[in-house]
Amino acid sequence: MKSILKKLKLNFTSPFWVTAIPFGWLLLFFLIPFLIVLKISFSDLRFGLPPYAPLMEWTNEGLLIIKINLTNYTFIGTDSLYLFAYLDSLAIALLGTIGCLCIGYPMAYGIAKASPSKRTILLMLVILPFWTSFLLRVYAWIGILSPQGYINTLLIKLDLISTPLSLIDNTFATVLGIIYCYLPFMILPLYAFLEKIDYALLEAAYDLGARPFQAFIRIIWPLSRPGVIAGSLLVFIPAVGEFVIPELLGGSQTLMIGKVIWNEFFTNRTWPVAAALAVIMLVFLILPIAIFQRYQEQRVRFLDAE
Amino acid sequence: MKQKQRRINLQPWQDSKAKPYIHLEGVSKEFNGVLAVDDVTLSIFQEEFFSLLGPSGCGKTTLLRMLAGFEMPTKGKIYIDGVDVTRRPAYDRPVNMMFQSYALFPHMTVEQNIAFGLKQERIPKAEIQERVKEVLKLVQMEKYGSRAPHQLSGGQRQRVALARSLVKRPKLLLLDEPLAALDKRLREQTQFELVNIQEKVGITFIMVTHDQEEAMTMSTRLGVMDHGRLRQVATPNEVYEYPNSEYVADFIGSINKFEGLVTEVDDNHILVDSEEAGSELYVGHSADAPVGSHVKVAIRPEKMMIDHAAPNQKKNVTKGIVRDIGYLGDVSIYHVELKSGKIVLATQPNLVRLAERPVTWDDMVYLFWRAENSIVLTA
């Protein structure tokens, strides 16, 4: 077996193979599907299966016709519904990210400062919700927030309110759902960075006259910033395209882009428009990643500067 | 040299009227029912370089951390310059600390690290710059102000850490194993530099170390700790020449000990009959040991003389066979086995070349010492 491998010059420990596997994975499951979506976004709508026309066609005269249809994109520009859906999505995702950060940072900090034996348990608790179906967990919030739900029932029984509060089918419930579902994605990278910080640094800051809050702002916060950015991207990016949470908790007034794309695909069966919407969203989302990359590079440059 | 001079001129601990600068009054610290520091009372004077010496786990670091304000004593009081700081948090004490790991802020340059403490005090920018420059010059790091800590060598980081703790001109500087992370050569060189810097700035230093040599060379006085207690507080040569207990004698340098019975005691001598030594031991000082009590007589290896010929003294002399010789370059260590089976160490400076060494393996030799060079240990 070894000799055969040698003959074929297949050495699986070589750098080529080590990088080839993740690159192959990305090629197969990210780049190719994306190119397919891109292709659909440039094609004509047609009735049939699939519900779009091919880009290239051979005619009988040996003529190759390539049709690139840009009207899908221009159509999106003409209807302000799409623009608002994009903006709402970004706003809701941003609120969700900020909420996750506000709740997740103290939690991650607490876990990082706990004793090693407690840390394992606390991290387990953070991951524990993943053991239940995502859909079920979102659904459970309906039971908590709805007019007949636990919160309203309790408040009415306590005579604090007389009519139920409208806690569901609005932006508030959507943001809440996003915070709840994405919190672990914020906590875990934050914890990874916070745990690496040498807490003698904090003592050094106190020793030099910094009060606890100042020491935190000047030492812990800047050192955990890569974790904040990583966690925020992990929450923000999937939250923008979120479909299930606004569908179940957002009601009709919340229009996020994920839901719009779903409608285009399955209700209107306008695949090319849906594909164009998805491509635009991707471009939107690549932007923050590019900014993060630049920030990381600058950091490395500072640390290596002569 | 300079240090020696100072010790003669300035020995405030011998002056009963001198006011201590740092004073610990019955300080104890308990962690989960275990006493890490046990009833320590200690006075340290202005401009002293005091060392806390002891094995790991003896409580010296806990004591230091209580002085810094990172731990609160369970019992007792801490005074700095006459002010009770026992309950004050670390950021509110006129004390700075140099950490063993240096604890330099990795996201700041050397200058920013040093300026950190001054910025907390809201000192004007121009003055901060000036003081940072000044202290960088003091530690000979002027050229490295804009570097990040990870671009510095261990010795350079140590200097930056020192500069950062000095720049606020604290009343007391605490050093937690300041040289432990340096290699031997650099450590020896830095020892003297640290002492020089301390003399220049005139700040009181308290250093924690487990390295007795370091404590001996650098400090004006040192305190030997064991199991949370201070066993002896004295100048380096007092601790070495007159250890007050077997523990201190063993901890600092190596020492030969002979068990024996006290046969005679008066104001200026003790006579001990020791079977282990095979001789009557005459000690040139008195001790609190009645006739008939068991004591240990201790002699440092370098005080042991070694010769083929019998000396003309009847006491403090024994003989044995050379079992081993350790050649250390400057000195040789002889392991001599006595009749009782006890191995005695004797060091001799190598005044002659190795090849001409007169005393060699399996020789029968006499070991002898002067009465004033032995000490009686009762504790």
PDB file of C-alpha atoms in Angstrom, chain A residues 105-291:
ATOM      1  CA  TYR A 105     -19.589  39.361  27.439  1.00  0.00           C
ATOM      2  CA  PRO A 106     -20.230  39.258  31.190  1.00  0.00           C
ATOM      3  CA  MET A 107     -21.061  35.566  30.904  1.00  0.00           C
ATOM      4  CA  ALA A 108     -17.887  34.756  28.970  1.00  0.00           C
ATOM      5  CA  TYR A 109     -15.868  36.856  31.409  1.00  0.00           C
ATOM      6  CA  GLY A 110     -17.420  35.063  34.350  1.00  0.00           C
ATOM      7  CA  ILE A 111     -16.680  31.665  32.822  1.00  0.00           C
ATOM      8  CA  ALA A 112     -13.099  32.636  32.028  1.00  0.00           C
ATOM      9  CA  LYS A 113     -12.545  33.765  35.613  1.00  0.00           C
ATOM     10  CA  ALA A 114     -14.220  30.726  37.197  1.00  0.00           C
ATOM     11  CA  SER A 115     -12.115  27.886  38.560  1.00  0.00           C
ATOM     12  CA  PRO A 116     -11.145  25.306  35.909  1.00  0.00           C
ATOM     13  CA  SER A 117     -13.493  22.661  37.287  1.00  0.00           C
ATOM     14  CA  LYS A 118     -16.482  25.040  37.252  1.00  0.00           C
ATOM     15  CA  ARG A 119     -15.522  26.289  33.791  1.00  0.00           C
ATOM     16  CA  THR A 120     -16.254  22.934  32.163  1.00  0.00           C
ATOM     17  CA  ILE A 121     -19.717  22.825  33.705  1.00  0.00           C
ATOM     18  CA  LEU A 122     -20.508  26.411  32.731  1.00  0.00           C
ATOM     19  CA  LEU A 123     -19.367  25.841  29.147  1.00  0.00           C
ATOM     20  CA  MET A 124     -21.519  22.723  29.022  1.00  0.00           C
ATOM     21  CA  LEU A 125     -24.502  24.815  30.129  1.00  0.00           C
ATOM     22  CA  VAL A 126     -23.817  27.288  27.318  1.00  0.00           C
ATOM     23  CA  ILE A 127     -23.807  24.506  24.734  1.00  0.00           C
ATOM     24  CA  LEU A 128     -26.662  22.548  26.308  1.00  0.00           C
ATOM     25  CA  PRO A 129     -29.523  24.282  24.364  1.00  0.00           C
ATOM     26  CA  PHE A 130     -28.049  22.870  21.129  1.00  0.00           C
ATOM     27  CA  TRP A 131     -29.187  19.446  22.243  1.00  0.00           C
ATOM     28  CA  THR A 132     -32.780  20.462  21.575  1.00  0.00           C
ATOM     29  CA  SER A 133     -34.040  21.251  18.104  1.00  0.00           C
ATOM     30  CA  PHE A 134     -33.555  24.851  17.087  1.00  0.00           C
ATOM     31  CA  LEU A 135     -37.113  24.974  15.764  1.00  0.00           C
ATOM     32  CA  LEU A 136     -38.536  23.703  19.043  1.00  0.00           C
ATOM     33  CA  ARG A 137     -36.640  26.239  21.066  1.00  0.00           C
ATOM     34  CA  VAL A 138     -37.932  29.098  18.932  1.00  0.00           C
ATOM     35  CA  TYR A 139     -41.417  27.645  19.086  1.00  0.00           C
ATOM     36  CA  ALA A 140     -41.226  27.517  22.864  1.00  0.00           C
ATOM     37  CA  TRP A 141     -40.873  31.288  22.912  1.00  0.00           C
ATOM     38  CA  ILE A 142     -44.360  31.564  21.430  1.00  0.00           C
ATOM     39  CA  GLY A 143     -45.612  29.835  24.546  1.00  0.00           C
ATOM     40  CA  ILE A 144     -43.759  32.308  26.707  1.00  0.00           C
ATOM     41  CA  LEU A 145     -44.547  35.530  24.820  1.00  0.00           C
ATOM     42  CA  SER A 146     -48.014  35.056  23.319  1.00  0.00           C
ATOM     43  CA  PRO A 147     -51.049  36.915  24.792  1.00  0.00           C
ATOM     44  CA  GLN A 148     -52.030  33.703  26.576  1.00  0.00           C
ATOM     45  CA  GLY A 149     -48.412  32.887  27.326  1.00  0.00           C
ATOM     46  CA  TYR A 150     -46.631  32.500  30.619  1.00  0.00           C
ATOM     47  CA  ILE A 151     -45.477  36.093  31.021  1.00  0.00           C
ATOM     48  CA  ASN A 152     -48.864  37.683  30.303  1.00  0.00           C
ATOM     49  CA  THR A 153     -50.721  35.117  32.424  1.00  0.00           C
ATOM     50  CA  LEU A 154     -48.397  35.740  35.339  1.00  0.00           C
ATOM     51  CA  LEU A 155     -48.632  39.526  35.069  1.00  0.00           C
ATOM     52  CA  ILE A 156     -52.430  39.423  34.830  1.00  0.00           C
ATOM     53  CA  LYS A 157     -52.662  37.055  37.801  1.00  0.00           C
ATOM     54  CA  LEU A 158     -50.470  39.398  39.803  1.00  0.00           C
ATOM     55  CA  ASP A 159     -52.844  42.215  38.799  1.00  0.00           C
ATOM     56  CA  LEU A 160     -50.007  44.227  37.334  1.00  0.00           C
ATOM     57  CA  ILE A 161     -51.743  44.540  33.957  1.00  0.00           C
ATOM     58  CA  SER A 162     -55.316  44.057  32.822  1.00  0.00           C
ATOM     59  CA  THR A 163     -54.870  43.453  29.115  1.00  0.00           C
ATOM     60  CA  PRO A 164     -52.095  41.244  27.746  1.00  0.00           C
ATOM     61  CA  LEU A 165     -48.940  43.001  26.524  1.00  0.00           C
ATOM     62  CA  SER A 166     -48.169  42.477  22.861  1.00  0.00           C
ATOM     63  CA  LEU A 167     -44.883  40.718  23.253  1.00  0.00           C
ATOM     64  CA  ILE A 168     -44.984  38.647  20.111  1.00  0.00           C
ATOM     65  CA  ASP A 169     -45.344  39.145  16.361  1.00  0.00           C
ATOM     66  CA  ASN A 170     -43.134  42.202  16.375  1.00  0.00           C
ATOM     67  CA  THR A 171     -39.515  43.283  16.003  1.00  0.00           C
ATOM     68  CA  PHE A 172     -38.950  42.981  19.745  1.00  0.00           C
ATOM     69  CA  ALA A 173     -39.755  39.272  19.715  1.00  0.00           C
ATOM     70  CA  THR A 174     -37.551  38.744  16.653  1.00  0.00           C
ATOM     71  CA  VAL A 175     -34.569  40.440  18.275  1.00  0.00           C
ATOM     72  CA  LEU A 176     -35.191  38.502  21.475  1.00  0.00           C
ATOM     73  CA  GLY A 177     -35.288  35.241  19.527  1.00  0.00           C
ATOM     74  CA  ILE A 178     -32.052  36.105  17.742  1.00  0.00           C
ATOM     75  CA  ILE A 179     -30.330  36.974  21.027  1.00  0.00           C
ATOM     76  CA  TYR A 180     -31.524  33.745  22.596  1.00  0.00           C
ATOM     77  CA  CYS A 181     -30.554  31.489  19.698  1.00  0.00           C
ATOM     78  CA  TYR A 182     -27.209  33.047  18.835  1.00  0.00           C
ATOM     79  CA  LEU A 183     -25.903  33.729  22.333  1.00  0.00           C
ATOM     80  CA  PRO A 184     -23.587  30.662  22.397  1.00  0.00           C
ATOM     81  CA  PHE A 185     -21.941  31.839  19.165  1.00  0.00           C
ATOM     82  CA  MET A 186     -21.051  35.052  20.960  1.00  0.00           C
ATOM     83  CA  ILE A 187     -19.966  33.468  24.228  1.00  0.00           C
ATOM     84  CA  LEU A 188     -17.686  30.764  22.858  1.00  0.00           C
ATOM     85  CA  PRO A 189     -15.242  32.899  20.817  1.00  0.00           C
ATOM     86  CA  LEU A 190     -15.301  35.583  23.518  1.00  0.00           C
ATOM     87  CA  TYR A 191     -14.492  32.993  26.141  1.00  0.00           C
ATOM     88  CA  ALA A 192     -11.638  31.654  23.996  1.00  0.00           C
ATOM     89  CA  PHE A 193     -10.010  35.090  23.961  1.00  0.00           C
ATOM     90  CA  LEU A 194     -10.818  36.072  27.535  1.00  0.00           C
ATOM     91  CA  GLU A 195      -9.484  32.801  28.850  1.00  0.00           C
ATOM     92  CA  LYS A 196      -6.094  33.456  27.238  1.00  0.00           C
ATOM     93  CA  ILE A 197      -5.595  36.797  29.020  1.00  0.00           C
ATOM     94  CA  ASP A 198      -3.071  36.720  31.841  1.00  0.00           C
ATOM     95  CA  TYR A 199      -4.981  38.082  34.829  1.00  0.00           C
ATOM     96  CA  ALA A 200      -1.742  39.260  36.415  1.00  0.00           C
ATOM     97  CA  LEU A 201      -2.191  42.103  33.912  1.00  0.00           C
ATOM     98  CA  LEU A 202      -5.310  43.158  35.769  1.00  0.00           C
ATOM     99  CA  GLU A 203      -3.420  43.141  39.054  1.00  0.00           C
ATOM    100  CA  ALA A 204      -0.643  45.132  37.435  1.00  0.00           C
ATOM    101  CA  ALA A 205      -3.220  47.707  36.359  1.00  0.00           C
ATOM    102  CA  TYR A 206      -4.684  47.950  39.880  1.00  0.00           C
ATOM    103  CA  ASP A 207      -1.178  48.213  41.234  1.00  0.00           C
ATOM    104  CA  LEU A 208      -0.509  51.154  38.947  1.00  0.00           C
ATOM    105  CA  GLY A 209      -3.536  52.977  40.269  1.00  0.00           C
ATOM    106  CA  ALA A 210      -6.351  51.872  37.961  1.00  0.00           C
ATOM    107  CA  ARG A 211      -9.718  51.257  39.566  1.00  0.00           C
ATOM    108  CA  PRO A 212     -11.421  48.008  38.537  1.00  0.00           C
ATOM    109  CA  PHE A 213     -13.547  49.657  35.847  1.00  0.00           C
ATOM    110  CA  GLN A 214     -10.637  51.600  34.343  1.00  0.00           C
ATOM    111  CA  ALA A 215      -8.479  48.480  34.426  1.00  0.00           C
ATOM    112  CA  PHE A 216     -11.183  46.630  32.551  1.00  0.00           C
ATOM    113  CA  ILE A 217     -11.571  49.341  29.908  1.00  0.00           C
ATOM    114  CA  ARG A 218      -7.850  49.767  29.338  1.00  0.00           C
ATOM    115  CA  ILE A 219      -6.613  46.192  29.646  1.00  0.00           C
ATOM    116  CA  ILE A 220      -9.260  43.489  29.352  1.00  0.00           C
ATOM    117  CA  TRP A 221     -11.480  45.137  26.729  1.00  0.00           C
ATOM    118  CA  PRO A 222      -8.699  45.877  24.194  1.00  0.00           C
ATOM    119  CA  LEU A 223      -7.191  42.446  24.677  1.00  0.00           C
ATOM    120  CA  SER A 224     -10.546  40.744  24.128  1.00  0.00           C
ATOM    121  CA  ARG A 225     -11.454  42.841  21.064  1.00  0.00           C
ATOM    122  CA  PRO A 226     -10.625  40.091  18.538  1.00  0.00           C
ATOM    123  CA  GLY A 227     -13.066  37.870  20.435  1.00  0.00           C
ATOM    124  CA  VAL A 228     -15.711  40.602  20.368  1.00  0.00           C
ATOM    125  CA  ILE A 229     -15.313  40.959  16.603  1.00  0.00           C
ATOM    126  CA  ALA A 230     -15.282  37.216  15.950  1.00  0.00           C
ATOM    127  CA  GLY A 231     -18.356  36.679  18.132  1.00  0.00           C
ATOM    128  CA  SER A 232     -20.203  39.614  16.590  1.00  0.00           C
ATOM    129  CA  LEU A 233     -19.581  38.342  13.057  1.00  0.00           C
ATOM    130  CA  LEU A 234     -20.699  34.851  14.035  1.00  0.00           C
ATOM    131  CA  VAL A 235     -23.975  36.314  15.296  1.00  0.00           C
ATOM    132  CA  PHE A 236     -24.501  39.116  12.803  1.00  0.00           C
ATOM    133  CA  ILE A 237     -23.943  37.246   9.546  1.00  0.00           C
ATOM    134  CA  PRO A 238     -26.368  34.373  10.056  1.00  0.00           C
ATOM    135  CA  ALA A 239     -28.825  36.683  11.819  1.00  0.00           C
ATOM    136  CA  VAL A 240     -29.163  38.902   8.725  1.00  0.00           C
ATOM    137  CA  GLY A 241     -30.387  35.989   6.624  1.00  0.00           C
ATOM    138  CA  GLU A 242     -32.427  34.450   9.453  1.00  0.00           C
ATOM    139  CA  PHE A 243     -35.723  32.962   8.309  1.00  0.00           C
ATOM    140  CA  VAL A 244     -37.165  30.769  11.068  1.00  0.00           C
ATOM    141  CA  ILE A 245     -37.061  33.306  13.918  1.00  0.00           C
ATOM    142  CA  PRO A 246     -38.837  36.196  12.110  1.00  0.00           C
ATOM    143  CA  GLU A 247     -41.269  33.705  10.599  1.00  0.00           C
ATOM    144  CA  LEU A 248     -42.292  32.306  14.000  1.00  0.00           C
ATOM    145  CA  LEU A 249     -41.873  35.320  16.277  1.00  0.00           C
ATOM    146  CA  GLY A 250     -41.879  38.353  13.984  1.00  0.00           C
ATOM    147  CA  GLY A 251     -45.408  38.169  12.659  1.00  0.00           C
ATOM    148  CA  SER A 252     -46.451  39.968   9.516  1.00  0.00           C
ATOM    149  CA  GLN A 253     -44.924  43.339  10.380  1.00  0.00           C
ATOM    150  CA  THR A 254     -41.363  42.055  10.458  1.00  0.00           C
ATOM    151  CA  LEU A 255     -39.991  41.681   6.985  1.00  0.00           C
ATOM    152  CA  MET A 256     -36.509  40.270   6.946  1.00  0.00           C
ATOM    153  CA  ILE A 257     -34.648  39.467   3.763  1.00  0.00           C
ATOM    154  CA  GLY A 258     -34.564  35.740   4.515  1.00  0.00           C
ATOM    155  CA  LYS A 259     -38.320  35.701   4.517  1.00  0.00           C
ATOM    156  CA  VAL A 260     -38.461  37.751   1.295  1.00  0.00           C
ATOM    157  CA  ILE A 261     -36.132  35.322  -0.453  1.00  0.00           C
ATOM    158  CA  TRP A 262     -38.258  32.428   0.759  1.00  0.00           C
ATOM    159  CA  ASN A 263     -41.352  34.100  -0.611  1.00  0.00           C
ATOM    160  CA  GLU A 264     -39.708  34.718  -3.969  1.00  0.00           C
ATOM    161  CA  PHE A 265     -38.524  31.130  -4.229  1.00  0.00           C
ATOM    162  CA  PHE A 266     -41.551  29.257  -3.013  1.00  0.00           C
ATOM    163  CA  THR A 267     -44.595  31.524  -3.177  1.00  0.00           C
ATOM    164  CA  ASN A 268     -43.857  33.525  -6.318  1.00  0.00           C
ATOM    165  CA  ARG A 269     -41.552  30.898  -7.850  1.00  0.00           C
ATOM    166  CA  THR A 270     -39.368  33.696  -9.222  1.00  0.00           C
ATOM    167  CA  TRP A 271     -36.057  31.935  -8.756  1.00  0.00           C
ATOM    168  CA  PRO A 272     -33.944  34.436 -10.657  1.00  0.00           C
ATOM    169  CA  VAL A 273     -35.136  37.363  -8.477  1.00  0.00           C
ATOM    170  CA  ALA A 274     -34.635  35.298  -5.324  1.00  0.00           C
ATOM    171  CA  ALA A 275     -31.140  34.371  -6.468  1.00  0.00           C
ATOM    172  CA  ALA A 276     -30.341  38.013  -7.180  1.00  0.00           C
ATOM    173  CA  LEU A 277     -31.537  38.953  -3.682  1.00  0.00           C
ATOM    174  CA  ALA A 278     -29.272  36.289  -2.205  1.00  0.00           C
ATOM    175  CA  VAL A 279     -26.272  37.504  -4.192  1.00  0.00           C
ATOM    176  CA  ILE A 280     -26.821  41.096  -3.049  1.00  0.00           C
ATOM    177  CA  MET A 281     -27.089  39.931   0.556  1.00  0.00           C
ATOM    178  CA  LEU A 282     -23.841  38.038   0.220  1.00  0.00           C
ATOM    179  CA  VAL A 283     -22.089  41.156  -1.057  1.00  0.00           C
ATOM    180  CA  PHE A 284     -23.469  43.059   1.919  1.00  0.00           C
ATOM    181  CA  LEU A 285     -22.119  40.471   4.298  1.00  0.00           C
ATOM    182  CA  ILE A 286     -18.685  40.127   2.768  1.00  0.00           C
ATOM    183  CA  LEU A 287     -18.082  43.745   3.677  1.00  0.00           C
ATOM    184  CA  PRO A 288     -17.879  43.311   7.482  1.00  0.00           C
ATOM    185  CA  ILE A 289     -15.691  40.227   7.048  1.00  0.00           C
ATOM    186  CA  ALA A 290     -13.306  42.208   4.863  1.00  0.00           C
ATOM    187  CA  ILE A 291     -13.194  44.946   7.509  1.00  0.00           C
TER     188      ILE A 291
END
